[in-house]
Amino acid sequence: VKIGAGSVNGSVTVEGATSEVKVGTVNGSVEATSSGGPVEASTVNGSVFARMGRLTGAEDLNYSTVNGSIQVEFDGELTDADLEMSTVNGRFETNFPITIQGRLNPRHLRTRLGNGGRRIRLTTVNGNVELRKRG
């Protein structure tokens, strides 16, 4: 069962899901966890935390906020993806092995994991951006 949840003024939390999750709010943090599907999460004023296990499909994954940090964790394998991370006032952090070619931009990071594939986009203005591999 796919899960979709949203709010305007308040935080949104989804835990224990086993399939695709899409959550969002305007004023509040977003936290979503799924053991069996992709998670997408967004807010305007608040932090974003997303954790997922096995990924199915090849659709793009987006995580965004304006005022807050973003942390995305993968429990399963993430071997082939095109990664895009951006922040204006914050830093990037990842424990995935990445290669950067060309000029290093402190506000925008674009790289390829493995052979590339689905696009994973993490975007904020005021906050840190983290991509983590668990396990």
PDB file of C-alpha atoms in Angstrom:
ATOM      1  CA  VAL A   1       0.000   0.000   0.000  1.00  0.00           C
ATOM      2  CA  LYS A   2       1.422   3.388  -0.994  1.00  0.00           C
ATOM      3  CA  ILE A   3       1.314   6.043   1.722  1.00  0.00           C
ATOM      4  CA  GLY A   4       0.796   9.752   1.190  1.00  0.00           C
ATOM      5  CA  ALA A   5       0.561  12.196   4.098  1.00  0.00           C
ATOM      6  CA  GLY A   6       0.574  15.958   4.325  1.00  0.00           C
ATOM      7  CA  SER A   7      -0.043  18.958   6.522  1.00  0.00           C
ATOM      8  CA  VAL A   8       0.159  22.735   6.344  1.00  0.00           C
ATOM      9  CA  ASN A   9       1.003  23.716   9.924  1.00  0.00           C
ATOM     10  CA  GLY A  10       2.539  20.795  11.734  1.00  0.00           C
ATOM     11  CA  SER A  11       5.089  18.043  11.516  1.00  0.00           C
ATOM     12  CA  VAL A  12       4.452  14.801   9.635  1.00  0.00           C
ATOM     13  CA  THR A  13       5.842  11.428  10.745  1.00  0.00           C
ATOM     14  CA  VAL A  14       5.436   8.049   9.013  1.00  0.00           C
ATOM     15  CA  GLU A  15       7.043   4.980  10.610  1.00  0.00           C
ATOM     16  CA  GLY A  16       6.850   1.262   9.875  1.00  0.00           C
ATOM     17  CA  ALA A  17       5.826   1.572   6.237  1.00  0.00           C
ATOM     18  CA  THR A  18       6.717  -1.278   3.889  1.00  0.00           C
ATOM     19  CA  SER A  19       6.134   0.431   0.528  1.00  0.00           C
ATOM     20  CA  GLU A  20       6.362   3.800  -1.216  1.00  0.00           C
ATOM     21  CA  VAL A  21       5.935   6.901   0.991  1.00  0.00           C
ATOM     22  CA  LYS A  22       5.388  10.530  -0.053  1.00  0.00           C
ATOM     23  CA  VAL A  23       5.076  13.118   2.717  1.00  0.00           C
ATOM     24  CA  GLY A  24       5.065  16.875   2.891  1.00  0.00           C
ATOM     25  CA  THR A  25       4.160  19.916   4.941  1.00  0.00           C
ATOM     26  CA  VAL A  26       4.707  23.663   4.862  1.00  0.00           C
ATOM     27  CA  ASN A  27       5.504  24.606   8.473  1.00  0.00           C
ATOM     28  CA  GLY A  28       6.988  21.665  10.328  1.00  0.00           C
ATOM     29  CA  SER A  29       9.481  18.852  10.082  1.00  0.00           C
ATOM     30  CA  VAL A  30       9.003  15.714   8.018  1.00  0.00           C
ATOM     31  CA  GLU A  31      10.169  12.248   9.068  1.00  0.00           C
ATOM     32  CA  ALA A  32       9.424   9.115   7.057  1.00  0.00           C
ATOM     33  CA  THR A  33      10.717   5.542   7.238  1.00  0.00           C
ATOM     34  CA  SER A  34       9.959   2.636   4.923  1.00  0.00           C
ATOM     35  CA  SER A  35      11.604  -0.779   4.901  1.00  0.00           C
ATOM     36  CA  GLY A  36      10.411  -1.708   1.433  1.00  0.00           C
ATOM     37  CA  GLY A  37      10.110   1.243  -0.858  1.00  0.00           C
ATOM     38  CA  PRO A  38      11.281   4.668  -1.857  1.00  0.00           C
ATOM     39  CA  VAL A  39      10.528   7.664   0.364  1.00  0.00           C
ATOM     40  CA  GLU A  40      10.048  11.238  -0.854  1.00  0.00           C
ATOM     41  CA  ALA A  41       9.727  14.119   1.612  1.00  0.00           C
ATOM     42  CA  SER A  42       9.466  17.891   1.501  1.00  0.00           C
ATOM     43  CA  THR A  43       8.689  20.918   3.645  1.00  0.00           C
ATOM     44  CA  VAL A  44       9.327  24.652   3.568  1.00  0.00           C
ATOM     45  CA  ASN A  45      10.091  25.515   7.192  1.00  0.00           C
ATOM     46  CA  GLY A  46      11.508  22.473   8.938  1.00  0.00           C
ATOM     47  CA  SER A  47      13.947  19.602   8.618  1.00  0.00           C
ATOM     48  CA  VAL A  48      13.581  16.503   6.441  1.00  0.00           C
ATOM     49  CA  PHE A  49      14.575  13.002   7.574  1.00  0.00           C
ATOM     50  CA  ALA A  50      13.984  10.003   5.300  1.00  0.00           C
ATOM     51  CA  ARG A  51      15.104   6.401   5.752  1.00  0.00           C
ATOM     52  CA  MET A  52      14.440   3.574   3.350  1.00  0.00           C
ATOM     53  CA  GLY A  53      15.389   0.006   2.711  1.00  0.00           C
ATOM     54  CA  ARG A  54      14.979  -1.775  -0.606  1.00  0.00           C
ATOM     55  CA  LEU A  55      14.347   0.535  -3.539  1.00  0.00           C
ATOM     56  CA  THR A  56      11.956  -0.481  -6.274  1.00  0.00           C
ATOM     57  CA  GLY A  57      11.395   1.191  -9.625  1.00  0.00           C
ATOM     58  CA  ALA A  58      13.620   3.766 -11.263  1.00  0.00           C
ATOM     59  CA  GLU A  59      11.776   7.009 -10.523  1.00  0.00           C
ATOM     60  CA  ASP A  60      13.602  10.089  -9.298  1.00  0.00           C
ATOM     61  CA  LEU A  61      13.661  10.824  -5.567  1.00  0.00           C
ATOM     62  CA  ASN A  62      13.349  14.369  -4.236  1.00  0.00           C
ATOM     63  CA  TYR A  63      13.953  15.786  -0.756  1.00  0.00           C
ATOM     64  CA  SER A  64      13.571  19.504  -0.190  1.00  0.00           C
ATOM     65  CA  THR A  65      13.165  22.278   2.339  1.00  0.00           C
ATOM     66  CA  VAL A  66      13.992  25.965   2.493  1.00  0.00           C
ATOM     67  CA  ASN A  67      14.744  26.467   6.182  1.00  0.00           C
ATOM     68  CA  GLY A  68      16.087  23.236   7.636  1.00  0.00           C
ATOM     69  CA  SER A  69      18.512  20.380   7.177  1.00  0.00           C
ATOM     70  CA  ILE A  70      18.023  17.232   5.107  1.00  0.00           C
ATOM     71  CA  GLN A  71      19.164  13.760   6.109  1.00  0.00           C
ATOM     72  CA  VAL A  72      18.486  10.764   3.861  1.00  0.00           C
ATOM     73  CA  GLU A  73      19.534   7.222   4.842  1.00  0.00           C
ATOM     74  CA  PHE A  74      19.560   4.037   2.779  1.00  0.00           C
ATOM     75  CA  ASP A  75      19.574   0.689   4.588  1.00  0.00           C
ATOM     76  CA  GLY A  76      19.808  -1.275   1.341  1.00  0.00           C
ATOM     77  CA  GLU A  77      21.999  -0.997  -1.708  1.00  0.00           C
ATOM     78  CA  LEU A  78      22.255   2.199  -3.682  1.00  0.00           C
ATOM     79  CA  THR A  79      24.726   1.432  -6.424  1.00  0.00           C
ATOM     80  CA  ASP A  80      23.557   3.270  -9.550  1.00  0.00           C
ATOM     81  CA  ALA A  81      22.209   6.811  -9.221  1.00  0.00           C
ATOM     82  CA  ASP A  82      22.810  10.398 -10.241  1.00  0.00           C
ATOM     83  CA  LEU A  83      23.161  12.469  -7.085  1.00  0.00           C
ATOM     84  CA  GLU A  84      22.475  16.183  -6.780  1.00  0.00           C
ATOM     85  CA  MET A  85      22.849  18.028  -3.478  1.00  0.00           C
ATOM     86  CA  SER A  86      22.518  21.772  -2.952  1.00  0.00           C
ATOM     87  CA  THR A  87      22.541  24.278  -0.091  1.00  0.00           C
ATOM     88  CA  VAL A  88      23.243  27.992   0.158  1.00  0.00           C
ATOM     89  CA  ASN A  89      23.978  28.213   3.893  1.00  0.00           C
ATOM     90  CA  GLY A  90      25.144  24.782   5.030  1.00  0.00           C
ATOM     91  CA  ARG A  91      27.478  21.882   4.300  1.00  0.00           C
ATOM     92  CA  PHE A  92      27.409  18.535   2.491  1.00  0.00           C
ATOM     93  CA  GLU A  93      28.133  15.199   4.122  1.00  0.00           C
ATOM     94  CA  THR A  94      28.028  11.623   2.808  1.00  0.00           C
ATOM     95  CA  ASN A  95      29.609   8.278   3.570  1.00  0.00           C
ATOM     96  CA  PHE A  96      29.070   7.006   0.010  1.00  0.00           C
ATOM     97  CA  PRO A  97      32.241   6.868  -2.074  1.00  0.00           C
ATOM     98  CA  ILE A  98      31.904   9.669  -4.633  1.00  0.00           C
ATOM     99  CA  THR A  99      34.084  11.139  -7.348  1.00  0.00           C
ATOM    100  CA  ILE A 100      33.955  14.804  -8.255  1.00  0.00           C
ATOM    101  CA  GLN A 101      35.194  16.023 -11.615  1.00  0.00           C
ATOM    102  CA  GLY A 102      35.836  19.587 -12.587  1.00  0.00           C
ATOM    103  CA  ARG A 103      35.349  22.593 -10.382  1.00  0.00           C
ATOM    104  CA  LEU A 104      34.200  22.146  -6.785  1.00  0.00           C
ATOM    105  CA  ASN A 105      31.189  24.303  -5.942  1.00  0.00           C
ATOM    106  CA  PRO A 106      30.569  24.694  -2.177  1.00  0.00           C
ATOM    107  CA  ARG A 107      26.822  25.207  -2.774  1.00  0.00           C
ATOM    108  CA  HIS A 108      26.052  22.540  -5.341  1.00  0.00           C
ATOM    109  CA  LEU A 109      27.340  18.969  -5.626  1.00  0.00           C
ATOM    110  CA  ARG A 110      26.559  16.770  -8.598  1.00  0.00           C
ATOM    111  CA  THR A 111      28.039  13.283  -8.941  1.00  0.00           C
ATOM    112  CA  ARG A 112      27.287   9.781 -10.208  1.00  0.00           C
ATOM    113  CA  LEU A 113      27.143   6.621  -8.121  1.00  0.00           C
ATOM    114  CA  GLY A 114      28.111   3.540 -10.120  1.00  0.00           C
ATOM    115  CA  ASN A 115      26.683   3.687 -13.644  1.00  0.00           C
ATOM    116  CA  GLY A 116      24.179   6.411 -12.808  1.00  0.00           C
ATOM    117  CA  GLY A 117      20.448   6.039 -13.098  1.00  0.00           C
ATOM    118  CA  ARG A 118      17.641   7.422 -10.988  1.00  0.00           C
ATOM    119  CA  ARG A 119      18.180  11.023  -9.916  1.00  0.00           C
ATOM    120  CA  ILE A 120      18.347  11.658  -6.173  1.00  0.00           C
ATOM    121  CA  ARG A 121      17.978  15.350  -5.373  1.00  0.00           C
ATOM    122  CA  LEU A 122      18.493  16.904  -1.905  1.00  0.00           C
ATOM    123  CA  THR A 123      17.892  20.660  -1.834  1.00  0.00           C
ATOM    124  CA  THR A 124      17.785  23.263   0.928  1.00  0.00           C
ATOM    125  CA  VAL A 125      18.655  26.938   1.291  1.00  0.00           C
ATOM    126  CA  ASN A 126      19.418  27.210   5.012  1.00  0.00           C
ATOM    127  CA  GLY A 127      20.688  23.915   6.383  1.00  0.00           C
ATOM    128  CA  ASN A 128      23.002  20.952   5.978  1.00  0.00           C
ATOM    129  CA  VAL A 129      22.529  18.142   3.466  1.00  0.00           C
ATOM    130  CA  GLU A 130      23.464  14.562   4.421  1.00  0.00           C
ATOM    131  CA  LEU A 131      23.254  11.299   2.465  1.00  0.00           C
ATOM    132  CA  ARG A 132      24.005   8.192   4.528  1.00  0.00           C
ATOM    133  CA  LYS A 133      24.440   4.490   3.940  1.00  0.00           C
ATOM    134  CA  ARG A 134      23.464   2.496   7.028  1.00  0.00           C
ATOM    135  CA  GLY A 135      24.940  -0.849   7.912  1.00  0.00           C
TER     136      GLY A 135
END
